[in-house]
mmCIF file of C-alpha atoms in Angstrom:
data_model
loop_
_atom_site.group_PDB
_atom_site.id
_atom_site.type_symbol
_atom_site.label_atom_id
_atom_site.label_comp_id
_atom_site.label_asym_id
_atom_site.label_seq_id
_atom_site.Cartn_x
_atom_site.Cartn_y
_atom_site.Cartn_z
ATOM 1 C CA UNK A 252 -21.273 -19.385 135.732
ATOM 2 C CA UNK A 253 -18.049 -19.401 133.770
ATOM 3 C CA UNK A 254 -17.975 -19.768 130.362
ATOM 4 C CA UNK A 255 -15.982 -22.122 130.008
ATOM 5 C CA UNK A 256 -17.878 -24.823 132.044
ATOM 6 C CA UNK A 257 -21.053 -24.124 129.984
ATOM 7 C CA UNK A 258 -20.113 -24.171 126.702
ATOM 8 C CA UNK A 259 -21.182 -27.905 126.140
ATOM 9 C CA UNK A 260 -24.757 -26.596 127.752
ATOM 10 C CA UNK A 261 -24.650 -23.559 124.949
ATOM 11 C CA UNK A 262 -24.226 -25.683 122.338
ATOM 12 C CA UNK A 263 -27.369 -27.851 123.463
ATOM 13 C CA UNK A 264 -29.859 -25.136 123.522
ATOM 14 C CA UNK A 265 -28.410 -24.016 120.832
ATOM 15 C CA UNK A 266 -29.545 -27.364 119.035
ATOM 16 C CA UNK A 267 -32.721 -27.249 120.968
ATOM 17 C CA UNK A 268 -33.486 -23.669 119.816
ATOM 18 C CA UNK A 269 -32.574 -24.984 115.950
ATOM 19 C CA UNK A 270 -34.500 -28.153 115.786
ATOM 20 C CA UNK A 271 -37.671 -26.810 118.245
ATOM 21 C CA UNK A 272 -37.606 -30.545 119.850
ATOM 22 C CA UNK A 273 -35.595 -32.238 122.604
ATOM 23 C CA UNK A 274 -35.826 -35.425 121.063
ATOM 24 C CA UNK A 275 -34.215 -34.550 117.838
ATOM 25 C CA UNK A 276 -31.856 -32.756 119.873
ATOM 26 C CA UNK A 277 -30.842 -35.657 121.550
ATOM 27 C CA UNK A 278 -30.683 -37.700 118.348
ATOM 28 C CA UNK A 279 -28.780 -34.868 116.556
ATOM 29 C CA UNK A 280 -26.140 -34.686 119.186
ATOM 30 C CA UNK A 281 -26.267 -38.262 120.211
ATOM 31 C CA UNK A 282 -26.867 -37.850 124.001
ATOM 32 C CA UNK A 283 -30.362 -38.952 125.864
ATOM 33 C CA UNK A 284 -33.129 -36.708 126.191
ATOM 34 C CA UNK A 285 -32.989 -36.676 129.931
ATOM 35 C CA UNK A 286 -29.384 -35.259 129.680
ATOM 36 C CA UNK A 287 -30.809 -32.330 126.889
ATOM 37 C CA UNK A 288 -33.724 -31.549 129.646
ATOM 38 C CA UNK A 289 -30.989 -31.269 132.124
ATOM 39 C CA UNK A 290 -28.561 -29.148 130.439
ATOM 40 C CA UNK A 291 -31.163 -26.403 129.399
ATOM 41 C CA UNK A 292 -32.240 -26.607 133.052
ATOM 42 C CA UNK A 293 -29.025 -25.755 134.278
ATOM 43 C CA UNK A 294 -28.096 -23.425 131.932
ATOM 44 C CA UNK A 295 -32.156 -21.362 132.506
ATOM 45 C CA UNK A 296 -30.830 -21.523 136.853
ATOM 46 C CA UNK A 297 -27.812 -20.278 136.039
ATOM 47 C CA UNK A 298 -29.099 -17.399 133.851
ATOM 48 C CA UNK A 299 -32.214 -17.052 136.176
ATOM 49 C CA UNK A 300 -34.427 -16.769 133.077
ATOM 50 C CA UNK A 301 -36.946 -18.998 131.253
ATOM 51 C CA UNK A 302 -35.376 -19.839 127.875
ATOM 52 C CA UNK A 303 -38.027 -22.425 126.358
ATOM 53 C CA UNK A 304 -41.947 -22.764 126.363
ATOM 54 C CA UNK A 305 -43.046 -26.259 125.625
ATOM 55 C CA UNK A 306 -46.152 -27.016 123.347
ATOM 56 C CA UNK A 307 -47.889 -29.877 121.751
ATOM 57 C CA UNK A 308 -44.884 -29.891 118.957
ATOM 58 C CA UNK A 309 -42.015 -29.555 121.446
ATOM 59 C CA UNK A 310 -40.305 -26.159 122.783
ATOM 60 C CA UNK A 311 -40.673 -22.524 121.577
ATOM 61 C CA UNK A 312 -37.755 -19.982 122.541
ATOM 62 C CA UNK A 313 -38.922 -16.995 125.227
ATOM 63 C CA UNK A 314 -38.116 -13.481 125.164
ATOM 64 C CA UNK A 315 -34.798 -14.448 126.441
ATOM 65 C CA UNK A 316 -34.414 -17.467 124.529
ATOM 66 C CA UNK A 317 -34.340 -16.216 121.338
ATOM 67 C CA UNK A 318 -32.126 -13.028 122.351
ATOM 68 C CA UNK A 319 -29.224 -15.356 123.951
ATOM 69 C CA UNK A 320 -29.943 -17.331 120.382
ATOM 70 C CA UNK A 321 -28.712 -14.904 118.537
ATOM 71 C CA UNK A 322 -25.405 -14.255 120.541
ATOM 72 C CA UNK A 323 -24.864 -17.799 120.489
ATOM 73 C CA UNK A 324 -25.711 -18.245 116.655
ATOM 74 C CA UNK A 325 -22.947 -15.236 116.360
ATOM 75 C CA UNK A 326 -20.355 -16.816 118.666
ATOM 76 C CA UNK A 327 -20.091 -20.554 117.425
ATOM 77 C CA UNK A 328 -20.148 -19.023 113.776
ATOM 78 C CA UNK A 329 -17.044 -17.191 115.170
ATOM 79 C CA UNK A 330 -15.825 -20.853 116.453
ATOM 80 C CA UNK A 331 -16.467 -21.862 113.185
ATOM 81 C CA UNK A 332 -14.422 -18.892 111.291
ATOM 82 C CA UNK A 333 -11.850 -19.751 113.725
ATOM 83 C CA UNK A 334 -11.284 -23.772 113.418
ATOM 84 C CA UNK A 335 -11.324 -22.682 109.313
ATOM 85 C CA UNK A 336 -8.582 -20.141 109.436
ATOM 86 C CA UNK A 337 -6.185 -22.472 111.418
ATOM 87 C CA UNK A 338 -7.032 -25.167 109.015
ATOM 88 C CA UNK A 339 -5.938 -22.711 105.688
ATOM 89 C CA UNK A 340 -2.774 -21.993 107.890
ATOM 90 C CA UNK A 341 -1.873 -25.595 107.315
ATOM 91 C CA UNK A 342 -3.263 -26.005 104.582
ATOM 92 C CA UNK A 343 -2.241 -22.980 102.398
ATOM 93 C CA UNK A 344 0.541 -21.597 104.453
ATOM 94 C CA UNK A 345 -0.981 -18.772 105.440
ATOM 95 C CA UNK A 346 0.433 -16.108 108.388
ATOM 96 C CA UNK A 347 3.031 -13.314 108.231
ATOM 97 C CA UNK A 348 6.930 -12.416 109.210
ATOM 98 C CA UNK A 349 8.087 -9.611 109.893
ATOM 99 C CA UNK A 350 11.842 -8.619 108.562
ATOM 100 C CA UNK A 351 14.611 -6.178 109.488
ATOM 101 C CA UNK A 352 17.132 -5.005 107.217
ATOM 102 C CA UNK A 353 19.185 -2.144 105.999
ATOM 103 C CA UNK A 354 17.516 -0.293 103.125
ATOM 104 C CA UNK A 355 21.216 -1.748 100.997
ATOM 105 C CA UNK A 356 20.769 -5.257 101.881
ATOM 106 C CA UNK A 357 17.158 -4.947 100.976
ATOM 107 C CA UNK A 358 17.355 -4.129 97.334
ATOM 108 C CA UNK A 359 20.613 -6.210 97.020
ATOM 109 C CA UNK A 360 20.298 -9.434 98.745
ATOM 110 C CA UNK A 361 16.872 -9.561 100.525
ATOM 111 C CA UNK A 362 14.419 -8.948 97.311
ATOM 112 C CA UNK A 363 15.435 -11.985 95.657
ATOM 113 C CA UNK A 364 14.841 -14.369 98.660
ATOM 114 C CA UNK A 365 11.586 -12.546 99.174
ATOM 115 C CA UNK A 366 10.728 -12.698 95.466
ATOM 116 C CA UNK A 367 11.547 -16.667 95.106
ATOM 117 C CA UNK A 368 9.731 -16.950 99.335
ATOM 118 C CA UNK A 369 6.432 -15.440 98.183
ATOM 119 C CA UNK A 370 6.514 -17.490 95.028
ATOM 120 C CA UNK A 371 6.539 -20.078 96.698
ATOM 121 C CA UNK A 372 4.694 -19.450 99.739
ATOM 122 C CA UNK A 373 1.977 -16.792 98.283
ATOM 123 C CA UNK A 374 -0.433 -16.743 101.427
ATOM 124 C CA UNK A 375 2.426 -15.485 103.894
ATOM 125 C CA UNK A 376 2.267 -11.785 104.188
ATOM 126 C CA UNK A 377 5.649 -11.097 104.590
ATOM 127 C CA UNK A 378 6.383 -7.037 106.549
ATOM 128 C CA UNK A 379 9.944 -5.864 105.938
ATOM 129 C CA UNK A 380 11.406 -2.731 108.282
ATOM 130 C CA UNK A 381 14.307 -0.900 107.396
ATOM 131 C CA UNK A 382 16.936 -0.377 110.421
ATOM 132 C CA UNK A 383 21.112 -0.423 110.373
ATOM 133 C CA UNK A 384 22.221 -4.071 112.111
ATOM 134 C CA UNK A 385 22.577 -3.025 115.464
ATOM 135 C CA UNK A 386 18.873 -1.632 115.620
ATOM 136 C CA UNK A 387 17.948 -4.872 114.258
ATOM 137 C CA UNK A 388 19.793 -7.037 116.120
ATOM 138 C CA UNK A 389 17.686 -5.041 119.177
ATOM 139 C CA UNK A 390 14.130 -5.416 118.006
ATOM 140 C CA UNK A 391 15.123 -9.457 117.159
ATOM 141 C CA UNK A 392 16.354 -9.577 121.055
ATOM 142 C CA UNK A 393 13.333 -7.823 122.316
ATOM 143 C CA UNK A 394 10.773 -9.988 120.350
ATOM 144 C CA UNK A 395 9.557 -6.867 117.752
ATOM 145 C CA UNK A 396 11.027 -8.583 114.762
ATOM 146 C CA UNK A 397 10.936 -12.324 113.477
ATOM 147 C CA UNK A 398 14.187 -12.370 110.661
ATOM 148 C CA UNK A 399 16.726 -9.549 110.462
ATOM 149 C CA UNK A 400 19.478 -9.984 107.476
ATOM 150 C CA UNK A 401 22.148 -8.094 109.158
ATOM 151 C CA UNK A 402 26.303 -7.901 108.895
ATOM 152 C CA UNK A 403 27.747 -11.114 111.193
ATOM 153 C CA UNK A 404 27.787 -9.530 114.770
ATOM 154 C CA UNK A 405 30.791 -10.058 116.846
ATOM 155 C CA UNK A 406 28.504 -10.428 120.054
ATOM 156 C CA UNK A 407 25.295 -11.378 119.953
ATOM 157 C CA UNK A 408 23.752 -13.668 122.477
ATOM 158 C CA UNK A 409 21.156 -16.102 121.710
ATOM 159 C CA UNK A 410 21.024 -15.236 117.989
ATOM 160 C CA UNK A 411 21.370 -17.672 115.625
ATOM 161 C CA UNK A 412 23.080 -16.634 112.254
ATOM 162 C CA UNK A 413 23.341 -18.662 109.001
ATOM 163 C CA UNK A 414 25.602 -16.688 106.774
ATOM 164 C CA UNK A 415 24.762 -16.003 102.997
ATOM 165 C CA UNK A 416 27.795 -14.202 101.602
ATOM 166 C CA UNK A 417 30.847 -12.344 102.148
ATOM 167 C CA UNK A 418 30.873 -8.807 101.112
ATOM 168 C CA UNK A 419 34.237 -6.218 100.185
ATOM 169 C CA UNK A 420 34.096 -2.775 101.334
ATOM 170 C CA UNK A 421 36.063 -0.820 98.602
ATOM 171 C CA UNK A 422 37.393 2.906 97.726
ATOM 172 C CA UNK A 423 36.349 4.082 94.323
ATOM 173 C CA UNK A 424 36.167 7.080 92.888
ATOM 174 C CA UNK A 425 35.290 9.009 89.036
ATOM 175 C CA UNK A 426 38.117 8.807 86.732
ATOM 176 C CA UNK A 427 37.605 12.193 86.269
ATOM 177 C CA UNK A 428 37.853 13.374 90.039
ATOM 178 C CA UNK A 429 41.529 11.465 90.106
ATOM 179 C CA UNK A 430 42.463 13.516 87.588
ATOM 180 C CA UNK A 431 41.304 16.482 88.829
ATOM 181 C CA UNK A 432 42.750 15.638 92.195
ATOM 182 C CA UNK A 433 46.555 14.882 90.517
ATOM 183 C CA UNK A 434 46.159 18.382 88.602
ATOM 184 C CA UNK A 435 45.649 19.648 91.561
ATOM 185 C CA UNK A 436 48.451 17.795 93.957
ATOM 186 C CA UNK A 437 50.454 15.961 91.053
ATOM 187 C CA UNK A 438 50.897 11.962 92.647
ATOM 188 C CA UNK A 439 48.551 12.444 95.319
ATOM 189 C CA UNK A 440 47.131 9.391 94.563
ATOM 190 C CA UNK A 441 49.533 6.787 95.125
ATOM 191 C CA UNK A 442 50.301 8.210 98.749
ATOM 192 C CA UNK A 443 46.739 7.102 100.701
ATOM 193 C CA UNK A 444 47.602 9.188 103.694
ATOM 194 C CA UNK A 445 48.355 12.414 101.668
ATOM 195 C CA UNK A 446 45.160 11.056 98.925
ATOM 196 C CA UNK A 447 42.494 11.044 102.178
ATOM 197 C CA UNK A 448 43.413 14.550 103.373
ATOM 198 C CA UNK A 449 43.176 16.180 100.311
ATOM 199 C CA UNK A 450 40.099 14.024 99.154
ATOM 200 C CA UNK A 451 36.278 13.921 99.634
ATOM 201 C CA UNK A 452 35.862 11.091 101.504
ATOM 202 C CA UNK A 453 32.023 9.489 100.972
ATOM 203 C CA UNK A 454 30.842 7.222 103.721
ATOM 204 C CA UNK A 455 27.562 5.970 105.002
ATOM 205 C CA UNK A 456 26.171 7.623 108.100
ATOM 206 C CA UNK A 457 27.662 6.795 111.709
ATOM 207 C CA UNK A 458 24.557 4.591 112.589
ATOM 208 C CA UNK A 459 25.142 1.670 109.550
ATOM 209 C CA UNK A 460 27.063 -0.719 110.692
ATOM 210 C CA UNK A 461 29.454 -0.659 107.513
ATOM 211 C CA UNK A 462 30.356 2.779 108.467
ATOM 212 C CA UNK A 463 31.349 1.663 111.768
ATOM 213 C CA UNK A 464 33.492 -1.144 110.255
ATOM 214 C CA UNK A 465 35.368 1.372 107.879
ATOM 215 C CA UNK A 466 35.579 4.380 110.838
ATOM 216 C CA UNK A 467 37.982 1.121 113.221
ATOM 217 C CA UNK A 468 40.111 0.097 109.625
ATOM 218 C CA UNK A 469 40.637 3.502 108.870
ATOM 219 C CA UNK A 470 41.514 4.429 112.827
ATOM 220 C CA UNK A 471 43.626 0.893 113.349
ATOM 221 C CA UNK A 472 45.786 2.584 110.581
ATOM 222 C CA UNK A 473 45.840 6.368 111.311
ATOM 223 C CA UNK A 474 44.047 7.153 108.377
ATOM 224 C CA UNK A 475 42.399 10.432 109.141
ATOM 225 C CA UNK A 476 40.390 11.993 106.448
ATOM 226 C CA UNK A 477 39.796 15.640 105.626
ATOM 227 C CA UNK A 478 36.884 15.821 104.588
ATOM 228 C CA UNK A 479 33.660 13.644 105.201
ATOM 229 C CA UNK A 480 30.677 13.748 103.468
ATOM 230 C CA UNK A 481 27.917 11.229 104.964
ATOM 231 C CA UNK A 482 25.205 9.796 103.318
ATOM 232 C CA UNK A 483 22.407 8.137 104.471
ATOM 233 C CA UNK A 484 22.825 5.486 101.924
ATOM 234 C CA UNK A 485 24.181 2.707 99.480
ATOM 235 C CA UNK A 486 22.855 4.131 95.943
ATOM 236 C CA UNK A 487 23.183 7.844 96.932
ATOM 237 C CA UNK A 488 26.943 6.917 97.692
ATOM 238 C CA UNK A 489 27.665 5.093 94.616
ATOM 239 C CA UNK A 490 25.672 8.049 92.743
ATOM 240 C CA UNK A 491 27.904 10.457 94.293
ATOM 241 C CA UNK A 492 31.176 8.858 93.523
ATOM 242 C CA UNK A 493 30.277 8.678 89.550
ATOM 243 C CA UNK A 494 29.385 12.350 89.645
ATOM 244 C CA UNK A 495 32.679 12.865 90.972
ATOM 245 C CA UNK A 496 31.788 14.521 94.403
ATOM 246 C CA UNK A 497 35.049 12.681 96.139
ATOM 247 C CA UNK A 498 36.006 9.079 97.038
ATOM 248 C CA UNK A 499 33.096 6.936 98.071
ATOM 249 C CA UNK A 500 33.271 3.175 100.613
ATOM 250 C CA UNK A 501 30.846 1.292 98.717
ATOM 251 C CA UNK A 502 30.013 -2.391 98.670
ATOM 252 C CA UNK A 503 32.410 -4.162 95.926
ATOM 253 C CA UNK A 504 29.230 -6.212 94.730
ATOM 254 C CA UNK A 505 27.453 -3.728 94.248
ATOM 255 C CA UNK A 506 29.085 -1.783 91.881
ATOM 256 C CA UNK A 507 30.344 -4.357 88.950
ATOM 257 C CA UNK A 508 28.546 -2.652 86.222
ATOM 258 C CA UNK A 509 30.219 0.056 87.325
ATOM 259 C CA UNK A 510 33.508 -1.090 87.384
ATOM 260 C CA UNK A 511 33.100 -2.838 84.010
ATOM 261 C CA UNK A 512 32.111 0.338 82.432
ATOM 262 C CA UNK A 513 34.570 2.638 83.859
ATOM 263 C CA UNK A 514 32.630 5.010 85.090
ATOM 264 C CA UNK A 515 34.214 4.466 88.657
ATOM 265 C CA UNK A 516 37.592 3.053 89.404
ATOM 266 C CA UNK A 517 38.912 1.584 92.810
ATOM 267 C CA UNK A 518 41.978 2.945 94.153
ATOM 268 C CA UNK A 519 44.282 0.927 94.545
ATOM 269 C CA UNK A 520 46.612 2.736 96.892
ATOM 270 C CA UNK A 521 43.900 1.869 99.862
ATOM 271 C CA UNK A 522 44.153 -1.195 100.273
ATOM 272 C CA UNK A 523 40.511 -2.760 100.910
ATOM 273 C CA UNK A 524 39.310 -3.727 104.041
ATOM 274 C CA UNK A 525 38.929 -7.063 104.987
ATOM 275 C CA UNK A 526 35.496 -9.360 103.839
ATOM 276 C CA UNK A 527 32.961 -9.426 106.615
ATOM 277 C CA UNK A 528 29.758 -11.553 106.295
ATOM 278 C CA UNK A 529 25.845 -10.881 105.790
ATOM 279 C CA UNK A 530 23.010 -13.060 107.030
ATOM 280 C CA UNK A 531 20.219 -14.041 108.172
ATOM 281 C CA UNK A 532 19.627 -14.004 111.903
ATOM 282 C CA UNK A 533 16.716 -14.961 114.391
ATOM 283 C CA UNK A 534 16.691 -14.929 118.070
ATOM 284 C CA UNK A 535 16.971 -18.660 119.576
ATOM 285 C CA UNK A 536 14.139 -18.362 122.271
ATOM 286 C CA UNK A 537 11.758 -16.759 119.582
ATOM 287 C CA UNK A 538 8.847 -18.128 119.693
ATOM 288 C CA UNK A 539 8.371 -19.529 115.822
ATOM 289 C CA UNK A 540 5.283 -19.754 113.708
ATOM 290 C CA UNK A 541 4.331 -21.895 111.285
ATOM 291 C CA UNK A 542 5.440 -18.834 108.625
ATOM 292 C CA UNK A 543 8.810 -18.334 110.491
ATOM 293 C CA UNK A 544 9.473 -21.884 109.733
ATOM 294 C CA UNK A 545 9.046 -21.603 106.394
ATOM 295 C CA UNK A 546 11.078 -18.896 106.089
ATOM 296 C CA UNK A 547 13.995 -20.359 107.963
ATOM 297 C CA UNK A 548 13.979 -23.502 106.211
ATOM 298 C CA UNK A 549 13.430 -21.961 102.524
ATOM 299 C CA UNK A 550 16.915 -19.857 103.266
ATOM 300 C CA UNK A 551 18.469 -22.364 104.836
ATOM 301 C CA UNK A 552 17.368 -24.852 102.287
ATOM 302 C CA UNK A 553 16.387 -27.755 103.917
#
């Protein structure tokens, strides 16, 4: 017999087995004793067993009885556990999402929105994965992530973005390696052709998608550096440039300190590339859980 056309019948001898008595079985579960007599029939044919005794004080569990009593005790406290959990969901927000972003726009955009989300919402355990925009944008279209905060993709079907801000990729450099680089090749740095093939040029690896923004400006304008150093990312490069290791492409936002101490300068024969946006993006078709709603709704503010 299937399980799911006897689960009514488990939960009467179930009740039998608890109260002993087929009368306050029927009372407890307001249905007539005939139907509790035939129930436990049914369900003792269907199991070919014997699963009460009757005496003078009403019925006694078998062998049998009280050994499929104790898998039923186990599975309608499961039931139980379950019905409770979805209620808390509700109730107290509870679930999980899982985020992709780049390790950059993690520490300087995403752990603010996470920090105000979980303030708010403290019962949503919230899973964040580090990958460049394009590997997010795959996982989102195969289902593997809920949220990426990604660069605005030119193409991308089915996702839907909601932008956050507008970034500027910039060339900056140590005072102290432009001076060593114009000792060197005396006004080298107001010619940017002559400044990139003489420089150190400090870019993020091939994979981030910044780095693939800055490789088509500086192409679209036969820009060809002489020497690239790649790093695999955001703080390293902006370390690098202050130690004066060549000319880093950093994020202008990120660096304002920087720029209002001094200790790194743009240059302002490359002309910086233009804004591009970051976001956050989920796919349409997603399925979306209660937490995922949240989530969507807290960034978009509604």
């Amino acid at each position: 017999m299937e399980v799911e056309s006897t689960l009514s019948s488990y939960r009467i001898f179930n009740v039998v087995a608890e109260t002993g008595n087929l009368s306050k079985a029927a009372k407890e579960l307001y249905i007539s004793q005939p139907a509790i007599s035939k129930a436990v029939s049914k369900l003792e044919q269907s199991l070919s067993v014997k699963l009460f005794i009757r005496n003078s004080r009403g019925v006694k569990l078998t062998e049998e009885g009280a050994l499929l009593y104790e898998y039923t005790c186990s599975a309608f406290k499961s039931l139980r556990q379950g019905e409770e959990s979805i209620k808390k969901i509700h109730t107290l927000g509870i679930g999980q999402i899982k985020i992709g972003v780049s390790s950059t726009l993690c520490k300087y955009l995403l752990l603010p929105y996470i920090q105000d989300f979980i303030g708010k919402y403290p019962h949503i355990k919230v899973a964040i994965e580090c990958h460049s925009t394009a590997e997010t944008l795959e996982l989102l279209q195969e289902g593997k992530l809920d949220i990426g905060l990604i660069l605005k993709p030119s193409q991308a079907k089915g996702i839907d973005f909601f932008p956050l801000k507008s970034i500027q990729d910039t060339f900056v450099s140590s005072p102290a390696y432009l001076k060593s680089l114009n000792e060197r090749e005396p006004a080298v740095i107001d010619n940017v052709k002559t400044l990139l093939q003489s420089a150190t040029l400090m870019l993020l690896e091939e994979k981030n998608g910044t780095r693939l923004y800055i490789d088509d400006y500086l192409a679209k304008r036969s820009l060809i550096p002489g020497q690239i150093l790649e790093v695999n990312n955001m703080d390293l490069l902006i370390e690098f440039s202050k130690i004066g290791l060549g000319i880093g492409c950093v994020i202008r936002e990120f660096i304002e300190k920087e720029l209002s101490d001094g200790s790194l300068i743009e240059l302002p024969s490359i002309r910086p590339p233009a804004k591009h946006t970051v976001g956050f993006a989920y796919h349409k078709t997603a399925v979306q859980s209660d937490s995922m709603k949240r989530f969507i709704n807290f960034y978009k503010g509604v």
